PDB file of C-alpha atoms and ligand atoms in Angstrom:
ATOM      1  CA  MET A   1      -9.158 -15.648 -83.177  1.00 56.00           C
ATOM      2  CA  ASN A   2      -9.539 -12.699 -80.750  1.00 64.00           C
ATOM      3  CA  LEU A   3      -7.683 -13.448 -77.490  1.00 67.00           C
ATOM      4  CA  SER A   4      -8.055 -10.022 -75.853  1.00 87.00           C
ATOM      5  CA  PRO A   5     -10.403  -9.945 -72.841  1.00 94.00           C
ATOM      6  CA  LEU A   6     -14.040  -9.096 -73.444  1.00 96.00           C
ATOM      7  CA  ARG A   7     -14.736  -5.439 -72.572  1.00 97.00           C
ATOM      8  CA  ILE A   8     -18.066  -5.185 -70.771  1.00 98.00           C
ATOM      9  CA  GLY A   9     -19.693  -1.779 -70.142  1.00 98.00           C
ATOM     10  CA  ILE A  10     -22.297  -1.452 -67.376  1.00 97.00           C
ATOM     11  CA  ALA A  11     -25.154   0.989 -67.996  1.00 97.00           C
ATOM     12  CA  GLY A  12     -26.509   1.811 -64.522  1.00 96.00           C
ATOM     13  CA  ILE A  13     -23.252   0.919 -62.763  1.00 96.00           C
ATOM     14  CA  ALA A  14     -24.235   2.525 -59.431  1.00 93.00           C
ATOM     15  CA  GLY A  15     -27.618   0.799 -59.220  1.00 94.00           C
ATOM     16  CA  ARG A  16     -28.575  -2.186 -57.081  1.00 93.00           C
ATOM     17  CA  VAL A  17     -27.862  -4.647 -59.907  1.00 96.00           C
ATOM     18  CA  GLY A  18     -25.077  -2.523 -61.461  1.00 96.00           C
ATOM     19  CA  ARG A  19     -22.928  -2.749 -58.324  1.00 95.00           C
ATOM     20  CA  LEU A  20     -23.262  -6.542 -58.292  1.00 96.00           C
ATOM     21  CA  LEU A  21     -22.358  -6.654 -61.986  1.00 97.00           C
ATOM     22  CA  CYS A  22     -19.054  -4.979 -61.051  1.00 96.00           C
ATOM     23  CA  GLU A  23     -18.322  -7.724 -58.541  1.00 95.00           C
ATOM     24  CA  GLU A  24     -19.389 -10.559 -60.825  1.00 96.00           C
ATOM     25  CA  ILE A  25     -17.426  -9.338 -63.864  1.00 97.00           C
ATOM     26  CA  SER A  26     -14.361  -8.774 -61.669  1.00 95.00           C
ATOM     27  CA  SER A  27     -14.284 -12.496 -60.939  1.00 94.00           C
ATOM     28  CA  THR A  28     -14.136 -13.398 -64.667  1.00 96.00           C
ATOM     29  CA  HIS A  29     -11.453 -12.902 -67.333  1.00 95.00           C
ATOM     30  CA  ALA A  30     -13.439  -9.996 -68.850  1.00 97.00           C
ATOM     31  CA  THR A  31     -12.630  -6.347 -68.143  1.00 96.00           C
ATOM     32  CA  ILE A  32     -15.089  -3.664 -67.069  1.00 97.00           C
ATOM     33  CA  SER A  33     -14.702  -0.889 -69.630  1.00 97.00           C
ATOM     34  CA  GLY A  34     -16.745   1.585 -67.568  1.00 96.00           C
ATOM     35  CA  GLY A  35     -20.279   2.518 -66.759  1.00 96.00           C
ATOM     36  CA  THR A  36     -22.994   5.128 -66.959  1.00 96.00           C
ATOM     37  CA  SER A  37     -24.913   6.565 -64.043  1.00 92.00           C
ATOM     38  CA  LEU A  38     -26.942   9.514 -62.899  1.00 85.00           C
ATOM     39  CA  SER A  39     -24.151  11.333 -61.027  1.00 71.00           C
ATOM     40  CA  LYS A  40     -25.960  11.622 -57.696  1.00 67.00           C
ATOM     41  CA  ASP A  41     -25.828   7.904 -56.887  1.00 68.00           C
ATOM     42  CA  LEU A  42     -22.076   7.294 -57.316  1.00 72.00           C
ATOM     43  CA  LEU A  43     -21.358   7.297 -53.590  1.00 70.00           C
ATOM     44  CA  ASN A  44     -19.349   4.317 -52.331  1.00 76.00           C
ATOM     45  CA  LEU A  45     -18.910   2.767 -55.780  1.00 78.00           C
ATOM     46  CA  THR A  46     -16.428  -0.055 -55.195  1.00 79.00           C
ATOM     47  CA  CYS A  47     -15.697  -0.552 -58.884  1.00 87.00           C
ATOM     48  CA  GLN A  48     -12.823   1.766 -59.914  1.00 89.00           C
ATOM     49  CA  VAL A  49     -13.651   2.310 -63.611  1.00 93.00           C
ATOM     50  CA  PRO A  50     -14.507   5.355 -65.745  1.00 93.00           C
ATOM     51  CA  VAL A  51     -18.127   6.488 -65.383  1.00 94.00           C
ATOM     52  CA  PHE A  52     -19.578   8.352 -68.359  1.00 94.00           C
ATOM     53  CA  ASP A  53     -22.581  10.644 -68.624  1.00 91.00           C
ATOM     54  CA  GLU A  54     -23.487   9.450 -72.115  1.00 93.00           C
ATOM     55  CA  ILE A  55     -24.105   5.897 -73.331  1.00 96.00           C
ATOM     56  CA  GLU A  56     -22.251   6.688 -76.593  1.00 96.00           C
ATOM     57  CA  ALA A  57     -18.962   7.186 -74.698  1.00 96.00           C
ATOM     58  CA  LEU A  58     -19.406   3.818 -72.974  1.00 97.00           C
ATOM     59  CA  ILE A  59     -20.251   2.062 -76.261  1.00 97.00           C
ATOM     60  CA  ASN A  60     -17.010   3.432 -77.779  1.00 96.00           C
ATOM     61  CA  VAL A  61     -14.866   1.497 -75.289  1.00 97.00           C
ATOM     62  CA  SER A  62     -16.993  -1.668 -74.970  1.00 97.00           C
ATOM     63  CA  ASP A  63     -17.584  -4.938 -76.837  1.00 97.00           C
ATOM     64  CA  VAL A  64     -20.893  -5.495 -75.038  1.00 98.00           C
ATOM     65  CA  ILE A  65     -23.181  -3.346 -72.873  1.00 98.00           C
ATOM     66  CA  ILE A  66     -25.080  -4.763 -69.899  1.00 98.00           C
ATOM     67  CA  ASP A  67     -27.999  -2.421 -69.189  1.00 98.00           C
ATOM     68  CA  PHE A  68     -29.925  -2.291 -65.897  1.00 98.00           C
ATOM     69  CA  THR A  69     -31.128   1.302 -65.866  1.00 97.00           C
ATOM     70  CA  ASN A  70     -34.548   2.881 -66.337  1.00 96.00           C
ATOM     71  CA  ALA A  71     -37.154   2.427 -69.076  1.00 96.00           C
ATOM     72  CA  SER A  72     -37.147   6.182 -69.746  1.00 97.00           C
ATOM     73  CA  ILE A  73     -33.743   5.840 -71.473  1.00 97.00           C
ATOM     74  CA  THR A  74     -34.133   2.463 -73.206  1.00 98.00           C
ATOM     75  CA  GLY A  75     -35.236   4.080 -76.486  1.00 97.00           C
ATOM     76  CA  ARG A  76     -32.185   6.323 -76.433  1.00 96.00           C
ATOM     77  CA  HIS A  77     -29.918   3.337 -75.773  1.00 97.00           C
ATOM     78  CA  ALA A  78     -31.532   1.421 -78.666  1.00 97.00           C
ATOM     79  CA  LYS A  79     -30.833   4.283 -81.068  1.00 95.00           C
ATOM     80  CA  ALA A  80     -27.211   4.637 -79.844  1.00 96.00           C
ATOM     81  CA  LEU A  81     -26.598   0.904 -80.319  1.00 93.00           C
ATOM     82  CA  GLN A  82     -28.559   0.568 -83.571  1.00 87.00           C
ATOM     83  CA  ASN A  83     -25.723   1.064 -86.014  1.00 74.00           C
ATOM     84  CA  SER A  84     -22.881  -0.171 -83.836  1.00 80.00           C
ATOM     85  CA  GLN A  85     -21.522  -3.687 -83.664  1.00 80.00           C
ATOM     86  CA  THR A  86     -21.913  -3.688 -79.895  1.00 94.00           C
ATOM     87  CA  ALA A  87     -24.031  -6.409 -78.332  1.00 97.00           C
ATOM     88  CA  TRP A  88     -26.695  -5.405 -75.778  1.00 98.00           C
ATOM     89  CA  ILE A  89     -27.695  -7.367 -72.680  1.00 98.00           C
ATOM     90  CA  LEU A  90     -30.927  -5.676 -71.592  1.00 98.00           C
ATOM     91  CA  GLY A  91     -32.355  -6.209 -68.105  1.00 97.00           C
ATOM     92  CA  THR A  92     -34.301  -2.963 -67.678  1.00 97.00           C
ATOM     93  CA  THR A  93     -38.058  -3.527 -67.238  1.00 92.00           C
ATOM     94  CA  GLY A  94     -41.192  -1.410 -67.660  1.00 92.00           C
ATOM     95  CA  ILE A  95     -40.368  -0.791 -71.340  1.00 95.00           C
ATOM     96  CA  SER A  96     -43.118   0.842 -73.456  1.00 96.00           C
ATOM     97  CA  ASP A  97     -44.597  -0.879 -76.513  1.00 94.00           C
ATOM     98  CA  GLU A  98     -43.018   1.803 -78.693  1.00 96.00           C
ATOM     99  CA  ASP A  99     -39.546   1.173 -77.276  1.00 97.00           C
ATOM    100  CA  GLN A 100     -40.053  -2.597 -77.489  1.00 97.00           C
ATOM    101  CA  ASN A 101     -40.692  -2.160 -81.230  1.00 97.00           C
ATOM    102  CA  LEU A 102     -37.474  -0.166 -81.440  1.00 97.00           C
ATOM    103  CA  ILE A 103     -35.602  -2.980 -79.656  1.00 97.00           C
ATOM    104  CA  GLU A 104     -36.951  -5.468 -82.206  1.00 97.00           C
ATOM    105  CA  GLU A 105     -35.844  -3.183 -85.044  1.00 96.00           C
ATOM    106  CA  THR A 106     -32.408  -2.749 -83.439  1.00 96.00           C
ATOM    107  CA  SER A 107     -31.994  -6.524 -83.124  1.00 97.00           C
ATOM    108  CA  LYS A 108     -31.769  -6.685 -86.932  1.00 96.00           C
ATOM    109  CA  THR A 109     -28.312  -5.093 -86.653  1.00 95.00           C
ATOM    110  CA  ILE A 110     -26.890  -6.333 -83.323  1.00 96.00           C
ATOM    111  CA  PRO A 111     -27.314  -9.303 -80.974  1.00 97.00           C
ATOM    112  CA  ILE A 112     -29.607  -8.400 -78.057  1.00 98.00           C
ATOM    113  CA  VAL A 113     -30.266 -10.661 -75.075  1.00 98.00           C
ATOM    114  CA  GLN A 114     -33.355  -9.283 -73.340  1.00 97.00           C
ATOM    115  CA  ALA A 115     -34.842 -10.832 -70.215  1.00 96.00           C
ATOM    116  CA  ALA A 116     -37.222  -9.376 -67.666  1.00 91.00           C
ATOM    117  CA  ASN A 117     -35.512 -11.736 -65.245  1.00 92.00           C
ATOM    118  CA  PHE A 118     -31.982 -13.067 -65.668  1.00 96.00           C
ATOM    119  CA  SER A 119     -32.374 -15.880 -63.138  1.00 96.00           C
ATOM    120  CA  PRO A 120     -32.177 -19.415 -64.623  1.00 95.00           C
ATOM    121  CA  GLY A 121     -34.974 -20.547 -62.283  1.00 96.00           C
ATOM    122  CA  VAL A 122     -37.372 -17.991 -63.743  1.00 96.00           C
ATOM    123  CA  ALA A 123     -36.402 -18.915 -67.315  1.00 95.00           C
ATOM    124  CA  LEU A 124     -37.384 -22.488 -66.469  1.00 95.00           C
ATOM    125  CA  MET A 125     -40.563 -21.350 -64.690  1.00 97.00           C
ATOM    126  CA  ILE A 126     -41.640 -19.443 -67.827  1.00 96.00           C
ATOM    127  CA  ARG A 127     -41.101 -22.568 -69.905  1.00 94.00           C
ATOM    128  CA  LEU A 128     -43.077 -24.730 -67.435  1.00 96.00           C
ATOM    129  CA  ALA A 129     -45.910 -22.166 -67.219  1.00 97.00           C
ATOM    130  CA  SER A 130     -46.316 -22.294 -70.983  1.00 96.00           C
ATOM    131  CA  GLU A 131     -46.490 -26.113 -70.923  1.00 96.00           C
ATOM    132  CA  MET A 132     -49.049 -26.022 -68.089  1.00 97.00           C
ATOM    133  CA  ALA A 133     -51.175 -23.537 -70.043  1.00 98.00           C
ATOM    134  CA  LYS A 134     -51.291 -25.973 -72.975  1.00 97.00           C
ATOM    135  CA  ALA A 135     -52.342 -28.844 -70.719  1.00 97.00           C
ATOM    136  CA  LEU A 136     -54.831 -27.061 -68.437  1.00 98.00           C
ATOM    137  CA  PRO A 137     -57.684 -25.523 -70.482  1.00 95.00           C
ATOM    138  CA  ALA A 138     -58.946 -21.987 -69.785  1.00 96.00           C
ATOM    139  CA  GLU A 139     -62.555 -23.288 -69.466  1.00 96.00           C
ATOM    140  CA  ASN A 140     -61.541 -25.188 -66.318  1.00 97.00           C
ATOM    141  CA  TYR A 141     -58.464 -23.458 -64.925  1.00 98.00           C
ATOM    142  CA  ASP A 142     -58.319 -19.803 -63.822  1.00 98.00           C
ATOM    143  CA  VAL A 143     -54.810 -18.357 -64.008  1.00 98.00           C
ATOM    144  CA  GLU A 144     -53.655 -15.791 -61.461  1.00 98.00           C
ATOM    145  CA  ILE A 145     -50.121 -14.388 -61.256  1.00 98.00           C
ATOM    146  CA  LEU A 146     -48.846 -12.889 -58.011  1.00 98.00           C
ATOM    147  CA  GLU A 147     -45.596 -10.958 -57.670  1.00 98.00           C
ATOM    148  CA  ALA A 148     -43.895  -9.247 -54.717  1.00 98.00           C
ATOM    149  CA  HIS A 149     -40.986  -6.774 -54.774  1.00 97.00           C
ATOM    150  CA  HIS A 150     -39.138  -4.175 -52.687  1.00 97.00           C
ATOM    151  CA  ARG A 151     -40.722  -0.804 -52.024  1.00 97.00           C
ATOM    152  CA  GLN A 152     -38.443   1.077 -54.486  1.00 95.00           C
ATOM    153  CA  LYS A 153     -39.675  -0.789 -57.579  1.00 94.00           C
ATOM    154  CA  VAL A 154     -41.200   1.687 -60.051  1.00 92.00           C
ATOM    155  CA  ASP A 155     -43.182  -0.546 -62.451  1.00 92.00           C
ATOM    156  CA  ALA A 156     -46.062  -2.976 -61.913  1.00 96.00           C
ATOM    157  CA  PRO A 157     -46.833  -5.724 -62.655  1.00 97.00           C
ATOM    158  CA  SER A 158     -43.169  -6.696 -62.785  1.00 96.00           C
ATOM    159  CA  GLY A 159     -41.633  -7.443 -66.172  1.00 93.00           C
ATOM    160  CA  THR A 160     -41.217 -11.044 -65.003  1.00 95.00           C
ATOM    161  CA  ALA A 161     -44.921 -11.358 -64.128  1.00 97.00           C
ATOM    162  CA  ILE A 162     -45.784 -10.055 -67.607  1.00 96.00           C
ATOM    163  CA  ALA A 163     -43.333 -12.512 -69.209  1.00 95.00           C
ATOM    164  CA  ILE A 164     -44.985 -15.384 -67.287  1.00 97.00           C
ATOM    165  CA  GLY A 165     -48.402 -14.086 -68.408  1.00 98.00           C
ATOM    166  CA  GLU A 166     -47.247 -13.878 -72.015  1.00 96.00           C
ATOM    167  CA  ALA A 167     -45.942 -17.454 -71.893  1.00 96.00           C
ATOM    168  CA  ILE A 168     -49.282 -18.666 -70.522  1.00 98.00           C
ATOM    169  CA  ALA A 169     -51.225 -16.627 -73.107  1.00 98.00           C
ATOM    170  CA  LYS A 170     -49.026 -18.091 -75.861  1.00 96.00           C
ATOM    171  CA  GLY A 171     -49.680 -21.596 -74.524  1.00 96.00           C
ATOM    172  CA  ARG A 172     -53.419 -20.835 -74.723  1.00 97.00           C
ATOM    173  CA  GLN A 173     -53.040 -19.180 -78.133  1.00 97.00           C
ATOM    174  CA  VAL A 174     -54.521 -15.873 -76.981  1.00 97.00           C
ATOM    175  CA  ASP A 175     -53.227 -12.300 -76.853  1.00 97.00           C
ATOM    176  CA  LEU A 176     -52.333 -11.392 -73.242  1.00 98.00           C
ATOM    177  CA  LYS A 177     -53.531  -7.795 -73.665  1.00 96.00           C
ATOM    178  CA  GLN A 178     -57.018  -9.082 -74.579  1.00 97.00           C
ATOM    179  CA  VAL A 179     -57.365 -11.294 -71.500  1.00 97.00           C
ATOM    180  CA  GLN A 180     -55.325  -9.662 -68.723  1.00 98.00           C
ATOM    181  CA  GLU A 181     -57.024  -8.372 -65.556  1.00 97.00           C
ATOM    182  CA  VAL A 182     -54.584  -6.101 -63.718  1.00 96.00           C
ATOM    183  CA  GLY A 183     -55.166  -4.520 -60.308  1.00 89.00           C
ATOM    184  CA  ARG A 184     -58.834  -5.230 -59.498  1.00 93.00           C
ATOM    185  CA  TYR A 185     -60.708  -2.585 -57.477  1.00 94.00           C
ATOM    186  CA  GLY A 186     -64.338  -1.909 -56.611  1.00 96.00           C
ATOM    187  CA  VAL A 187     -67.274  -3.655 -58.277  1.00 96.00           C
ATOM    188  CA  THR A 188     -65.391  -5.454 -61.004  1.00 94.00           C
ATOM    189  CA  GLY A 189     -68.035  -8.025 -61.922  1.00 95.00           C
ATOM    190  CA  ALA A 190     -67.324 -11.741 -61.900  1.00 96.00           C
ATOM    191  CA  ARG A 191     -63.998 -13.012 -63.156  1.00 96.00           C
ATOM    192  CA  LYS A 192     -63.983 -13.580 -66.917  1.00 94.00           C
ATOM    193  CA  LYS A 193     -63.635 -17.234 -67.897  1.00 91.00           C
ATOM    194  CA  ASN A 194     -60.336 -16.966 -69.803  1.00 94.00           C
ATOM    195  CA  ALA A 195     -58.812 -14.074 -67.826  1.00 97.00           C
ATOM    196  CA  ILE A 196     -55.169 -14.017 -66.730  1.00 98.00           C
ATOM    197  CA  GLY A 197     -55.119 -12.026 -63.490  1.00 98.00           C
ATOM    198  CA  PHE A 198     -52.209 -10.063 -61.991  1.00 98.00           C
ATOM    199  CA  ALA A 199     -51.636  -8.835 -58.443  1.00 98.00           C
ATOM    200  CA  SER A 200     -48.605  -6.936 -57.112  1.00 98.00           C
ATOM    201  CA  LEU A 201     -47.293  -6.548 -53.563  1.00 98.00           C
ATOM    202  CA  ARG A 202     -44.684  -3.913 -52.673  1.00 98.00           C
ATOM    203  CA  GLY A 203     -42.804  -3.809 -49.405  1.00 98.00           C
ATOM    204  CA  GLY A 204     -39.470  -3.789 -47.597  1.00 98.00           C
ATOM    205  CA  GLN A 205     -36.545  -5.178 -49.547  1.00 96.00           C
ATOM    206  CA  ILE A 206     -38.148  -8.239 -51.192  1.00 97.00           C
ATOM    207  CA  VAL A 207     -35.759  -9.121 -54.054  1.00 96.00           C
ATOM    208  CA  GLY A 208     -38.444 -10.732 -56.258  1.00 96.00           C
ATOM    209  CA  GLU A 209     -41.106 -13.415 -55.835  1.00 98.00           C
ATOM    210  CA  HIS A 210     -43.422 -14.786 -58.523  1.00 98.00           C
ATOM    211  CA  SER A 211     -46.187 -17.371 -58.427  1.00 98.00           C
ATOM    212  CA  ALA A 212     -48.479 -18.604 -61.184  1.00 98.00           C
ATOM    213  CA  PHE A 213     -51.648 -20.341 -59.955  1.00 98.00           C
ATOM    214  CA  PHE A 214     -53.862 -22.588 -62.106  1.00 98.00           C
ATOM    215  CA  ILE A 215     -57.092 -22.937 -60.120  1.00 98.00           C
ATOM    216  CA  SER A 216     -60.028 -25.178 -61.065  1.00 98.00           C
ATOM    217  CA  ASP A 217     -63.165 -26.068 -59.081  1.00 98.00           C
ATOM    218  CA  VAL A 218     -61.467 -29.211 -57.786  1.00 98.00           C
ATOM    219  CA  GLU A 219     -57.722 -28.581 -57.641  1.00 98.00           C
ATOM    220  CA  GLU A 220     -54.977 -25.995 -57.709  1.00 98.00           C
ATOM    221  CA  ILE A 221     -51.488 -26.290 -59.102  1.00 98.00           C
ATOM    222  CA  SER A 222     -48.924 -23.521 -58.802  1.00 98.00           C
ATOM    223  CA  LEU A 223     -45.354 -22.604 -59.652  1.00 98.00           C
ATOM    224  CA  THR A 224     -43.366 -20.338 -57.331  1.00 98.00           C
ATOM    225  CA  HIS A 225     -39.942 -18.753 -57.685  1.00 98.00           C
ATOM    226  CA  LYS A 226     -38.224 -16.673 -55.006  1.00 98.00           C
ATOM    227  CA  ALA A 227     -35.000 -14.794 -55.606  1.00 96.00           C
ATOM    228  CA  PHE A 228     -33.064 -14.437 -52.330  1.00 96.00           C
ATOM    229  CA  ASP A 229     -30.225 -12.314 -53.737  1.00 96.00           C
ATOM    230  CA  ARG A 230     -30.141 -10.049 -56.825  1.00 94.00           C
ATOM    231  CA  ARG A 231     -26.691 -11.470 -57.553  1.00 96.00           C
ATOM    232  CA  ILE A 232     -28.602 -14.176 -59.469  1.00 96.00           C
ATOM    233  CA  PHE A 233     -29.641 -11.518 -62.044  1.00 96.00           C
ATOM    234  CA  ALA A 234     -26.096 -10.175 -62.339  1.00 97.00           C
ATOM    235  CA  ARG A 235     -24.717 -13.685 -62.912  1.00 97.00           C
ATOM    236  CA  GLY A 236     -27.289 -14.429 -65.627  1.00 97.00           C
ATOM    237  CA  ALA A 237     -26.512 -11.143 -67.368  1.00 98.00           C
ATOM    238  CA  VAL A 238     -22.734 -11.730 -67.272  1.00 98.00           C
ATOM    239  CA  ARG A 239     -23.236 -15.264 -68.624  1.00 97.00           C
ATOM    240  CA  SER A 240     -25.356 -13.732 -71.413  1.00 98.00           C
ATOM    241  CA  ALA A 241     -22.609 -11.211 -72.206  1.00 98.00           C
ATOM    242  CA  PHE A 242     -20.075 -14.020 -72.802  1.00 97.00           C
ATOM    243  CA  TRP A 243     -22.668 -16.005 -74.783  1.00 97.00           C
ATOM    244  CA  SER A 244     -23.409 -13.031 -77.051  1.00 97.00           C
ATOM    245  CA  VAL A 245     -19.846 -12.913 -78.407  1.00 94.00           C
ATOM    246  CA  ASP A 246     -19.857 -13.830 -82.121  1.00 91.00           C
ATOM    247  CA  LYS A 247     -23.656 -14.358 -82.153  1.00 96.00           C
ATOM    248  CA  PRO A 248     -25.432 -13.014 -85.239  1.00 96.00           C
ATOM    249  CA  ALA A 249     -27.834 -10.085 -84.933  1.00 96.00           C
ATOM    250  CA  GLY A 250     -31.102 -11.145 -83.350  1.00 97.00           C
ATOM    251  CA  LEU A 251     -33.346 -10.821 -80.320  1.00 97.00           C
ATOM    252  CA  TYR A 252     -32.537 -13.578 -77.825  1.00 97.00           C
ATOM    253  CA  GLY A 253     -33.804 -14.502 -74.370  1.00 95.00           C
ATOM    254  CA  LEU A 254     -32.144 -16.186 -71.407  1.00 95.00           C
ATOM    255  CA  SER A 255     -33.680 -19.466 -72.574  1.00 93.00           C
ATOM    256  CA  HIS A 256     -31.387 -19.295 -75.645  1.00 95.00           C
ATOM    257  CA  VAL A 257     -28.350 -18.640 -73.441  1.00 96.00           C
ATOM    258  CA  LEU A 258     -29.230 -21.605 -71.217  1.00 94.00           C
ATOM    259  CA  GLY A 259     -30.161 -23.865 -74.130  1.00 91.00           C
ATOM    260  CA  LEU A 260     -33.666 -24.398 -72.734  1.00 85.00           C
ATOM    261  CA  ASP A 261     -35.233 -24.106 -76.190  1.00 73.00           C
ATOM    262  CA  SER A 262     -33.881 -27.534 -77.049  1.00 56.00           C
ATOM    263  CA  ILE A 263     -35.614 -29.201 -74.062  1.00 53.00           C
TER     264      ILE A 263
HETATM  265  P1  LIG B   1     -31.578   1.099 -59.420  1.00 85.70           P
HETATM  266  O1  LIG B   1     -32.532   2.241 -59.349  1.00 85.70           O
HETATM  267  O2  LIG B   1     -30.892   0.646 -58.180  1.00 85.70           O
HETATM  268  O3  LIG B   1     -30.430   1.433 -60.484  1.00 85.70           O
HETATM  269  C1  LIG B   1     -30.694   2.056 -61.714  1.00 85.70           C
HETATM  270  C2  LIG B   1     -29.398   2.626 -62.278  1.00 85.70           C
HETATM  271  O4  LIG B   1     -29.707   3.230 -63.538  1.00 85.70           O
HETATM  272  C3  LIG B   1     -28.759   3.719 -61.408  1.00 85.70           C
HETATM  273  O5  LIG B   1     -27.351   3.563 -61.426  1.00 85.70           O
HETATM  274  C4  LIG B   1     -29.124   5.021 -62.115  1.00 85.70           C
HETATM  275  O6  LIG B   1     -28.126   6.022 -61.976  1.00 85.70           O
HETATM  276  C5  LIG B   1     -29.186   4.563 -63.556  1.00 85.70           C
HETATM  277  N1  LIG B   1     -30.060   5.434 -64.330  1.00 85.70           N
HETATM  278  C6  LIG B   1     -31.376   5.634 -64.117  1.00 85.70           C
HETATM  279  N2  LIG B   1     -31.821   6.545 -65.001  1.00 85.70           N
HETATM  280  C7  LIG B   1     -30.763   6.874 -65.758  1.00 85.70           C
HETATM  281  C8  LIG B   1     -30.578   7.778 -66.818  1.00 85.70           C
HETATM  282  N3  LIG B   1     -31.581   8.539 -67.263  1.00 85.70           N
HETATM  283  N4  LIG B   1     -29.340   7.881 -67.385  1.00 85.70           N
HETATM  284  C9  LIG B   1     -28.300   7.126 -66.923  1.00 85.70           C
HETATM  285  N5  LIG B   1     -28.431   6.254 -65.893  1.00 85.70           N
HETATM  286  C10 LIG B   1     -29.639   6.152 -65.336  1.00 85.70           C
HETATM  287  O7  LIG B   1     -32.380  -0.083 -60.100  1.00 85.70           O
HETATM  288  P2  LIG B   1     -32.079  -1.658 -60.116  1.00 85.70           P
HETATM  289  O8  LIG B   1     -32.792  -2.324 -59.001  1.00 85.70           O
HETATM  290  O9  LIG B   1     -30.619  -1.894 -60.296  1.00 85.70           O
HETATM  291  O10 LIG B   1     -32.872  -2.070 -61.440  1.00 85.70           O
HETATM  292  C11 LIG B   1     -32.607  -1.442 -62.688  1.00 85.70           C
HETATM  293  C12 LIG B   1     -33.583  -1.960 -63.732  1.00 85.70           C
HETATM  294  O11 LIG B   1     -33.396  -3.369 -63.891  1.00 85.70           O
HETATM  295  C13 LIG B   1     -35.058  -1.779 -63.371  1.00 85.70           C
HETATM  296  O12 LIG B   1     -35.793  -1.573 -64.565  1.00 85.70           O
HETATM  297  C14 LIG B   1     -35.442  -3.112 -62.751  1.00 85.70           C
HETATM  298  O13 LIG B   1     -36.804  -3.385 -62.835  1.00 85.70           O
HETATM  299  C15 LIG B   1     -34.628  -4.031 -63.633  1.00 85.70           C
HETATM  300  N6  LIG B   1     -34.297  -5.336 -63.059  1.00 85.70           N
HETATM  301  C16 LIG B   1     -34.223  -6.351 -63.927  1.00 85.70           C
HETATM  302  C17 LIG B   1     -33.836  -7.599 -63.489  1.00 85.70           C
HETATM  303  C18 LIG B   1     -33.659  -8.703 -64.508  1.00 85.70           C
HETATM  304  O14 LIG B   1     -33.241  -9.822 -64.135  1.00 85.70           O
HETATM  305  N7  LIG B   1     -33.935  -8.427 -65.789  1.00 85.70           N
HETATM  306  C19 LIG B   1     -33.539  -7.817 -62.139  1.00 85.70           C
HETATM  307  C20 LIG B   1     -33.608  -6.735 -61.252  1.00 85.70           C
HETATM  308  C21 LIG B   1     -33.973  -5.490 -61.732  1.00 85.70           C
END
């Protein structure tokens, strides 16, 4: 039995979520082994730990990596982790299809917990959206997904909105890419019967809001989640890091960590 504290490395340690990860891990019995960052944003980092330029150096001193960085480096991280025995908690969004395939390949050798949103409320919302999609047929109910985020967000629709859309598409047994309508503009023609629509708002410092609307001719039912503080994502990721210890290789979601799959 290994009694030494879990060593957690934070990729993106100086970011909005990375800084909160420092605080959250500090209040557990784990240690922060270090972080990675683009050097220019290290100002006022409260967490006094080594910061590396390369992910490989961080992996060398860590049992698990929590990654909230940028999709442009996810592929590189996947390759660096591929042959190691280091678990990966992946929160970065906006990941390309090619890199997502690489993540799936990598999960054959290490445990990966990937979630577009590490809040328990959103994990439950995704589950409920899938159940609603099974119960409310596409012939009668139009689905629209609305998300709102802070002005600095670089990808749209948000990874969470896409995850909600995928859950609804799965519930309807269709491929999201075949039915999605993203960012309508101009003369679009009438809404397609089975479409899943997406709209994105960007402004101020909105942490993250998501709604899924099921709209028929005679009623509307909707689910809404609002994150008030990004600490909720940091907490979910830290919980996932502890959960990942001793898990076999595989691609997991927050629903596995929370045990929602058994509901
Ligand atoms: P941020 O811009 O504040 O921080 C990003 C961090 O990544 C910075 O420290 C930056 O230095 C680092 N970084 C960026 N490019 C890098 C590179 N090439 N090499 C090394 N480090 C690099 O962003 P944020 O708000 O903390 O969000 C980070 C990511 O997490 C985004 O993709 C965002 O959409 C996602 N996110 C996910 C969740 C979730 O629950 N899964 C919640 C919030 C944000």
